[in-house]
Each structure stands twice: as structure tokens, then as C-alpha cells.
Tab-separated table of N, CA and C in Angstrom:
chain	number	residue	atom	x	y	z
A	1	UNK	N	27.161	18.578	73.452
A	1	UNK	CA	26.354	18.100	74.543
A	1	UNK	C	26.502	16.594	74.648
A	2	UNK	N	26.590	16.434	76.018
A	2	UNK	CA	27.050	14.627	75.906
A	2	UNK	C	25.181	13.940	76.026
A	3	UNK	N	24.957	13.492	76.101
A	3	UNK	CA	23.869	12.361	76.378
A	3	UNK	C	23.875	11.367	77.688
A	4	UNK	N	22.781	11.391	78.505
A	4	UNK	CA	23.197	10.434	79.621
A	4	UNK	C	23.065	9.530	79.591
A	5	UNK	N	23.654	8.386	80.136
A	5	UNK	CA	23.537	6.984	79.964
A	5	UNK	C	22.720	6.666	79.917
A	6	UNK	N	21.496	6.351	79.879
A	6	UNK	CA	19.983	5.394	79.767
A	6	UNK	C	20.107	3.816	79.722
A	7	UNK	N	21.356	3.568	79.420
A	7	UNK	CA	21.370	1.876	79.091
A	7	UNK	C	21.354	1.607	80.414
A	8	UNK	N	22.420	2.090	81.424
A	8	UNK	CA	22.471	1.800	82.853
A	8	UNK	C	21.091	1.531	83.636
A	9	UNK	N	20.624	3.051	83.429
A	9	UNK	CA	19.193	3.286	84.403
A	9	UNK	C	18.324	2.430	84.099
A	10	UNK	N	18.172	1.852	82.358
A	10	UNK	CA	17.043	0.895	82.090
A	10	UNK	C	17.623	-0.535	82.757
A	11	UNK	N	18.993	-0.784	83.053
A	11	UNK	CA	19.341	-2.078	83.576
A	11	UNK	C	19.178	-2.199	84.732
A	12	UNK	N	19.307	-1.007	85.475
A	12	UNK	CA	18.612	-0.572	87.314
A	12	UNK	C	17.682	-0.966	86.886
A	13	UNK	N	16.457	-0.129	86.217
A	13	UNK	CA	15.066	-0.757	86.466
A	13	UNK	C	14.748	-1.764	86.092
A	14	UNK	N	15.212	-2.396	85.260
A	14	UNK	CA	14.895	-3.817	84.903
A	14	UNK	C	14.939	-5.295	85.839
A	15	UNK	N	16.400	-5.020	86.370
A	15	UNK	CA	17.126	-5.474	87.283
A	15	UNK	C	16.245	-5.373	88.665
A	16	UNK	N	15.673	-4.184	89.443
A	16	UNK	CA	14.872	-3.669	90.167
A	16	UNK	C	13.137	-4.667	90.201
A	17	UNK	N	12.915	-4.290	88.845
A	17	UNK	CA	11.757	-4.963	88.507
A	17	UNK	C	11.622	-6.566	88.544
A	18	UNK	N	12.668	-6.836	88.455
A	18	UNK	CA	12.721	-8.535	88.206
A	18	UNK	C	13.197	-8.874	89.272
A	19	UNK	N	13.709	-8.489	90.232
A	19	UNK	CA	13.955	-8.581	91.984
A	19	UNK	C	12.890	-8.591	92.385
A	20	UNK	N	11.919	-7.420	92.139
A	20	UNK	CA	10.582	-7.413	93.522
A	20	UNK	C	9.506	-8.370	92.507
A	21	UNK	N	9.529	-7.978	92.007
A	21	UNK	CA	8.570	-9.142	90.875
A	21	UNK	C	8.590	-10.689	91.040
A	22	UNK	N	10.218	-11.248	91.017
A	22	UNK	CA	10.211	-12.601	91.344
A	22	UNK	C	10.261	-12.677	93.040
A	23	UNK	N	9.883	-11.730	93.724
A	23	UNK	CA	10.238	-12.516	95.007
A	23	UNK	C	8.685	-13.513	95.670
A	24	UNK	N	9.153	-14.890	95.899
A	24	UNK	CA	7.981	-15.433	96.291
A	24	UNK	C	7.089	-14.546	96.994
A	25	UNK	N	7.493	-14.210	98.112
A	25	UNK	CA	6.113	-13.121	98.578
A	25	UNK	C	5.403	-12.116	97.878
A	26	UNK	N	5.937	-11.802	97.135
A	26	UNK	CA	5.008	-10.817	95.912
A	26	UNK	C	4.488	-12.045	95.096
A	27	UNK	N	4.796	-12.690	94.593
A	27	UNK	CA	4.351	-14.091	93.758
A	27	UNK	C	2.694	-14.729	94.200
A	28	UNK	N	3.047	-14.596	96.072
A	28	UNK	CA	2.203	-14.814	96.729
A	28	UNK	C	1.242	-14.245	96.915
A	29	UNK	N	1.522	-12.825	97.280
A	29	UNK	CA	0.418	-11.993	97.362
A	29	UNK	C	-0.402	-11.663	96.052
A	30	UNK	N	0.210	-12.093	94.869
A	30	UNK	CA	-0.742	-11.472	93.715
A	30	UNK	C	-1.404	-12.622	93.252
A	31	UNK	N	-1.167	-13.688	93.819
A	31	UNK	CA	-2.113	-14.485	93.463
A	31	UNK	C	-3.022	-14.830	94.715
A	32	UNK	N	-2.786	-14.440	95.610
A	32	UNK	CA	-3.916	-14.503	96.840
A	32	UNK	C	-4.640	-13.093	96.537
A	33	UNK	N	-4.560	-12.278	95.903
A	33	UNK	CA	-5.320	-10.935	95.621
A	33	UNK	C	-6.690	-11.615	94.330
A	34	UNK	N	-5.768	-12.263	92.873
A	34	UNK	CA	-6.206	-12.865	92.113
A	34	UNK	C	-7.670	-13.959	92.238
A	35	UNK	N	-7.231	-14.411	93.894
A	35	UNK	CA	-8.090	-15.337	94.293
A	35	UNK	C	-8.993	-14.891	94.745
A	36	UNK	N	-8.936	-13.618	95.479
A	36	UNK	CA	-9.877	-12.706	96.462
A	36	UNK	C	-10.612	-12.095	95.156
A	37	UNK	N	-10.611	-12.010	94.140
A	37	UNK	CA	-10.859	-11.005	92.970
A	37	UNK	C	-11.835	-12.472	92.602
A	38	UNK	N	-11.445	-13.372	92.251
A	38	UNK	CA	-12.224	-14.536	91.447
A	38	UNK	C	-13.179	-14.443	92.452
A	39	UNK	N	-12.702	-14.979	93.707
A	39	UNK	CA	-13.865	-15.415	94.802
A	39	UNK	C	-15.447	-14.391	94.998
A	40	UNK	N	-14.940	-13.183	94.870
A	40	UNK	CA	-15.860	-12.298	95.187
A	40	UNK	C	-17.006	-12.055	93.893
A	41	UNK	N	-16.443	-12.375	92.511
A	41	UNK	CA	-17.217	-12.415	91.365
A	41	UNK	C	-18.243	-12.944	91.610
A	42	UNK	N	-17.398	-14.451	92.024
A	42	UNK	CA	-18.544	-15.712	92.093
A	42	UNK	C	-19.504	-15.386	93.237
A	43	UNK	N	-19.302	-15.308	94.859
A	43	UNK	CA	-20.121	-15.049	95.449
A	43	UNK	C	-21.022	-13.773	94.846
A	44	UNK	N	-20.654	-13.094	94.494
A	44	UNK	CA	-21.388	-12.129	94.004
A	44	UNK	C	-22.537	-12.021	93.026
A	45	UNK	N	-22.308	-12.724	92.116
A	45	UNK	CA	-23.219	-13.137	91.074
A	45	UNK	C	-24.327	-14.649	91.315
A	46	UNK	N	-24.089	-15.185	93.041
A	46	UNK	CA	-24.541	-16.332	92.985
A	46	UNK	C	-26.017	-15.858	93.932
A	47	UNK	N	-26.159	-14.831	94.273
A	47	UNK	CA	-27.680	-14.261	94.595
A	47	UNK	C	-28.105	-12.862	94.321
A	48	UNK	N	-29.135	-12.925	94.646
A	48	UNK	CA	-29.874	-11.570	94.380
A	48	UNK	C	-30.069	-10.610	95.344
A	49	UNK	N	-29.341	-10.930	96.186
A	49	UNK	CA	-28.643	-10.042	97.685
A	49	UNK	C	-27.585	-9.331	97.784
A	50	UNK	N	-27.578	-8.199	98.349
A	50	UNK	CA	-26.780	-7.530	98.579
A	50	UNK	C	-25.237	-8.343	99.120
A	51	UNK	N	-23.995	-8.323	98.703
A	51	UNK	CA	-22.898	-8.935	99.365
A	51	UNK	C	-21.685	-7.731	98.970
A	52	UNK	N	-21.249	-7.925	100.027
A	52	UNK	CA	-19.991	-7.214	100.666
A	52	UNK	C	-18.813	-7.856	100.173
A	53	UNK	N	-18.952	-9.158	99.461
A	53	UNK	CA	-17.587	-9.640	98.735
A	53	UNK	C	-17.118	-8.192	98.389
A	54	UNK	N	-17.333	-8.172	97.609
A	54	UNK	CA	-16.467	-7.004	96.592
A	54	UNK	C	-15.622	-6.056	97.837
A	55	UNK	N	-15.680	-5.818	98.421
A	55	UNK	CA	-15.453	-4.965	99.654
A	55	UNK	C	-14.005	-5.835	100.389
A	56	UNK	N	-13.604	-7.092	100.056
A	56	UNK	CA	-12.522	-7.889	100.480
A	56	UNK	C	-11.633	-7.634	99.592
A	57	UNK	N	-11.235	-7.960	98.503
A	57	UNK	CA	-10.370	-7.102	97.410
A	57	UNK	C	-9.984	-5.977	97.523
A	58	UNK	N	-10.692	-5.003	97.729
A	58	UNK	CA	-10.632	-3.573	98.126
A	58	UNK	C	-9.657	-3.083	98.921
A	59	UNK	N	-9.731	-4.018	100.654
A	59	UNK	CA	-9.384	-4.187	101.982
A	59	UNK	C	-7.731	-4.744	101.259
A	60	UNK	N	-7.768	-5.793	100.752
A	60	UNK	CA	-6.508	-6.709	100.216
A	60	UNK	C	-5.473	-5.935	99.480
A	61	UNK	N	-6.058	-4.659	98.854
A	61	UNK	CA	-5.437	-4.079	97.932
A	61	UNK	C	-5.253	-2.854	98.536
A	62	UNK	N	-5.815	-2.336	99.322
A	62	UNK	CA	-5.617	-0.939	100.051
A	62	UNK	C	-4.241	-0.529	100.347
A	63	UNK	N	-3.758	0.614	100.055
A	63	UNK	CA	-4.390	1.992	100.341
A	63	UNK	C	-4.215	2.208	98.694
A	64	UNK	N	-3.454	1.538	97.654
A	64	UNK	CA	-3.852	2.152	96.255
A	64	UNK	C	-4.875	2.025	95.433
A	65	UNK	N	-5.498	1.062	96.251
A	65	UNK	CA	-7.155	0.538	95.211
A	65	UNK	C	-7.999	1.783	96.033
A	66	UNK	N	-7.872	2.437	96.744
A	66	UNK	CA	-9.027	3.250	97.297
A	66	UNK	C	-8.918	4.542	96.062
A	67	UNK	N	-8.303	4.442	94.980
A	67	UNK	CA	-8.501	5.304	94.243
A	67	UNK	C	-10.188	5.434	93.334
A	68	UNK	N	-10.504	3.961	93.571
A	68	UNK	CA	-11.965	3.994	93.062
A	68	UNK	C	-12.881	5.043	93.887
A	69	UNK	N	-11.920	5.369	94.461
A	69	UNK	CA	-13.135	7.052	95.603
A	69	UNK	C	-13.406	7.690	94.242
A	70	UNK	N	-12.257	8.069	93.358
A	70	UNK	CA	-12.185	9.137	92.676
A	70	UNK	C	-12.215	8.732	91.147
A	71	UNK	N	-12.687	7.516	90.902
A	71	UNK	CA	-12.284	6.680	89.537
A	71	UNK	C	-14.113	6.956	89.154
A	72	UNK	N	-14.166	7.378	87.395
A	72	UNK	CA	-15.745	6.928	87.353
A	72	UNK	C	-16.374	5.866	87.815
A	73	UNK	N	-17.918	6.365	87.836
A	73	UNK	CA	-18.920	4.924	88.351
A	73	UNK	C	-18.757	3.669	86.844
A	74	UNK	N	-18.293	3.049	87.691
A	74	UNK	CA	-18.145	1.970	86.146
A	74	UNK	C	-17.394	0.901	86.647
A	75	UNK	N	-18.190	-0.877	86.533
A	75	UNK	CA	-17.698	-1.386	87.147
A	75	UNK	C	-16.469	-2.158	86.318
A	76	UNK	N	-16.116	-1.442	85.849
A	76	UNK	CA	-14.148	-1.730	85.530
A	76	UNK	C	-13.255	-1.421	86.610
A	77	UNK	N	-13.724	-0.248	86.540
A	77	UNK	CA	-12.657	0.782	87.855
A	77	UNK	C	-12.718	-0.228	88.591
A	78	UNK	N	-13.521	-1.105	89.462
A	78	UNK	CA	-13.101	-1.779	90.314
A	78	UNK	C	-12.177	-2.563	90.168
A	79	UNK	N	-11.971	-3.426	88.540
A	79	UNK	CA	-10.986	-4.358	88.595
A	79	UNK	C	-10.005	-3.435	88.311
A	80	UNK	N	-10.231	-2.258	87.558
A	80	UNK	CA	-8.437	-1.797	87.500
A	80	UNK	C	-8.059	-0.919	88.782
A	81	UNK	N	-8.854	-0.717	89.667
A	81	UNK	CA	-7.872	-0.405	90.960
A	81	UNK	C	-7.669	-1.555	92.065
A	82	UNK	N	-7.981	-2.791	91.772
A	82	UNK	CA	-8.272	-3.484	92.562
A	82	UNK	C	-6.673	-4.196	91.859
A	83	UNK	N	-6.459	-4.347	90.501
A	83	UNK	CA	-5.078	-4.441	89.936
A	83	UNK	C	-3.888	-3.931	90.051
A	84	UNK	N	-4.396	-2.502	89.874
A	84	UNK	CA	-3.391	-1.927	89.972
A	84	UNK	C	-3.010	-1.498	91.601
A	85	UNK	N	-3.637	-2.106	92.693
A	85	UNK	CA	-3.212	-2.090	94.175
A	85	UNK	C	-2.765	-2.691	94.214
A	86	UNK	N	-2.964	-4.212	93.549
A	86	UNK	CA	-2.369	-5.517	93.601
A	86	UNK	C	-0.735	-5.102	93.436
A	87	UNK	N	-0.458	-5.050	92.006
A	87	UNK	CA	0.424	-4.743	91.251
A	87	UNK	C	1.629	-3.638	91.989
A	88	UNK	N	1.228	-2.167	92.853
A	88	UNK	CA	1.869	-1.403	93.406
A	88	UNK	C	2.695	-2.413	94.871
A	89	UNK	N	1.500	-2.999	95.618
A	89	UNK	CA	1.536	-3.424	96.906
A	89	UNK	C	2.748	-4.589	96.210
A	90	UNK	N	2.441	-5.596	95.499
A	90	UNK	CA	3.280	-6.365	94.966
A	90	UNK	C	4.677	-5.998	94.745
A	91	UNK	N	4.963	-5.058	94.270
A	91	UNK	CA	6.212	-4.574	93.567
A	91	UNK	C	6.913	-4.075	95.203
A	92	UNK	N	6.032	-3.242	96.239
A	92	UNK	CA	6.692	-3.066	97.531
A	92	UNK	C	6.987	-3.884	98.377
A	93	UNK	N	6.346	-5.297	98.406
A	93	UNK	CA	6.883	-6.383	98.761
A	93	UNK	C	7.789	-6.964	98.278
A	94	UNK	N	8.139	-7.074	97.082
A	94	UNK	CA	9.252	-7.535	96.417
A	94	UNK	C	10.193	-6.738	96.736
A	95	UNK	N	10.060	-5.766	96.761
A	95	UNK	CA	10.933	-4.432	96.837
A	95	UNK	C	11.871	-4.696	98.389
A	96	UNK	N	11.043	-5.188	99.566
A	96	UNK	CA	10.986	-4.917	100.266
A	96	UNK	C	12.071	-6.564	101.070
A	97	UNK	N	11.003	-7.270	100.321
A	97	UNK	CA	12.045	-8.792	100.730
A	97	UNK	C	13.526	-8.329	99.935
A	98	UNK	N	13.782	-7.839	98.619
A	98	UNK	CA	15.006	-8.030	98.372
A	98	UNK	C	15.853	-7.857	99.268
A	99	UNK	N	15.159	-6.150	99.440
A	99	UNK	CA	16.266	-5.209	100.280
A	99	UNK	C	17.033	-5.885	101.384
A	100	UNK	N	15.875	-6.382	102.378
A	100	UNK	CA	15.808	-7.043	103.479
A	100	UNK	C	17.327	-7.958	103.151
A	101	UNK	N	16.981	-9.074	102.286
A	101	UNK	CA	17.661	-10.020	101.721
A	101	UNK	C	19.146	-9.657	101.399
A	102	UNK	N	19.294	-7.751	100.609
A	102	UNK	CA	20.347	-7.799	100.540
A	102	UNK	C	21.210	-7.286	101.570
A	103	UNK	N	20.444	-6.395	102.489
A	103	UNK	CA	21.257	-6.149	103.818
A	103	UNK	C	21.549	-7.183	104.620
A	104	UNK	N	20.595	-8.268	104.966
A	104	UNK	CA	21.173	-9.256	105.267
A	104	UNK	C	22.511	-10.028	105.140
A	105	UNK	N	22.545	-9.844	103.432
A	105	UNK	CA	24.049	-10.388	103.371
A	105	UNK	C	25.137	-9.895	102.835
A	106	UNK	N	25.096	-8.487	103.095
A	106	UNK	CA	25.913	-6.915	103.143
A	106	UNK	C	26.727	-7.350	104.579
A	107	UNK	N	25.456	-7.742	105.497
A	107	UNK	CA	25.632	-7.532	107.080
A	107	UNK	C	26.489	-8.627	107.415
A	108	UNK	N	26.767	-10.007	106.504
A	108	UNK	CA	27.070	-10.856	107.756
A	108	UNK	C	28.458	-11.065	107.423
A	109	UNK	N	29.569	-10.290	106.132
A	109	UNK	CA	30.885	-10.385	105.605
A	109	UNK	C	31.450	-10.089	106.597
């Protein structure tokens, strides 16, 4: 029985990962998510009123942070779907400028 390459596929994904990962617009967006995440703490904790911060993160991170529909009541879940939207949405932007980037200059030889 032969064995399949794995060195390749881990250098695709690696390679993959470090494309959408470094592209400034993912760079961008996860730290404008980061900011929306800080911002809403603070407003949040600065009265004894009801605030809808938390509800902007959510919006920022959507459609994979809406998994807190189905995540226990526990206010973690918010930061880890509010992360891990970050993190998905991030990686499809990166994903998304490369591509862009490399058809671009597929297209102009």
C-alpha cells in the first residue's frame, strides 16, 4: 500500500493559510472586529442600562457568530462566536483578495 503525500497538502494549507491571513484586508477586518469587541465591553459595563452594544459585534461577525442561537447561555459563547466569526469571515477575505489578486495576474500575461 503506498501512502499519500501529506507533505504537499500540509504545504497547500499552510501556504493557503498564510495568503488569506496576511492579506491587509483580513488584517483589517480582525482588528476592526477586535475594536467592536473592546468597544462594546466598555460601553457596556459603563451603566446600569440596558445597551445594545453587544448586538454590533454580532452584526460585524455575522452569519458565523449567529451560532450563539444554539451555543449555551454563558457569557463566553459570546466572545467565542463573536471570534470565531471574526476568524472564518477573516480567512474568506483573505481568501478572497488573494484569489482576486491571483487572477488578476494569471489575466494580464
Amino acid at each position: 500500500m503506498t501512502r499519500p503525500d501529506t507533505s504537499r497538502t500540509s504545504r497547500t494549507e499552510g501556504g493557503l493559510l498564510r495568503a488569506a491571513f496576511g492579506s491587509p484586508f483580513a488584517l483589517l477586518y480582525l482588528v476592526l472586529c477586535a475594536g467592536l469587541q473592546v468597544w462594546a465591553v466598555v460601553v457596556s459595563s459603563h451603566g446600569p442600562d440596558a445597551s445594545f452594544a453587544g448586538v454590533i459585534p454580532l452584526f460585524a461577525t455575522a452569519p458565523v457568530s449567529l451560532i450563539l442561537l444554539v451555543l449555551p447561555d454563558h457569557t463566553s459563547m459570546v466572545y467565542l462566536s463573536v471570534g470565531l466569526g471574526a476568524l472564518v469571515n477573516a480567512f474568506l477575505i483573505g481568501w478572497c483578495a488573494h484569489t482576486l489578486r491571483k487572477g488578476r495576474a494569471q489575466g494580464s500575461d
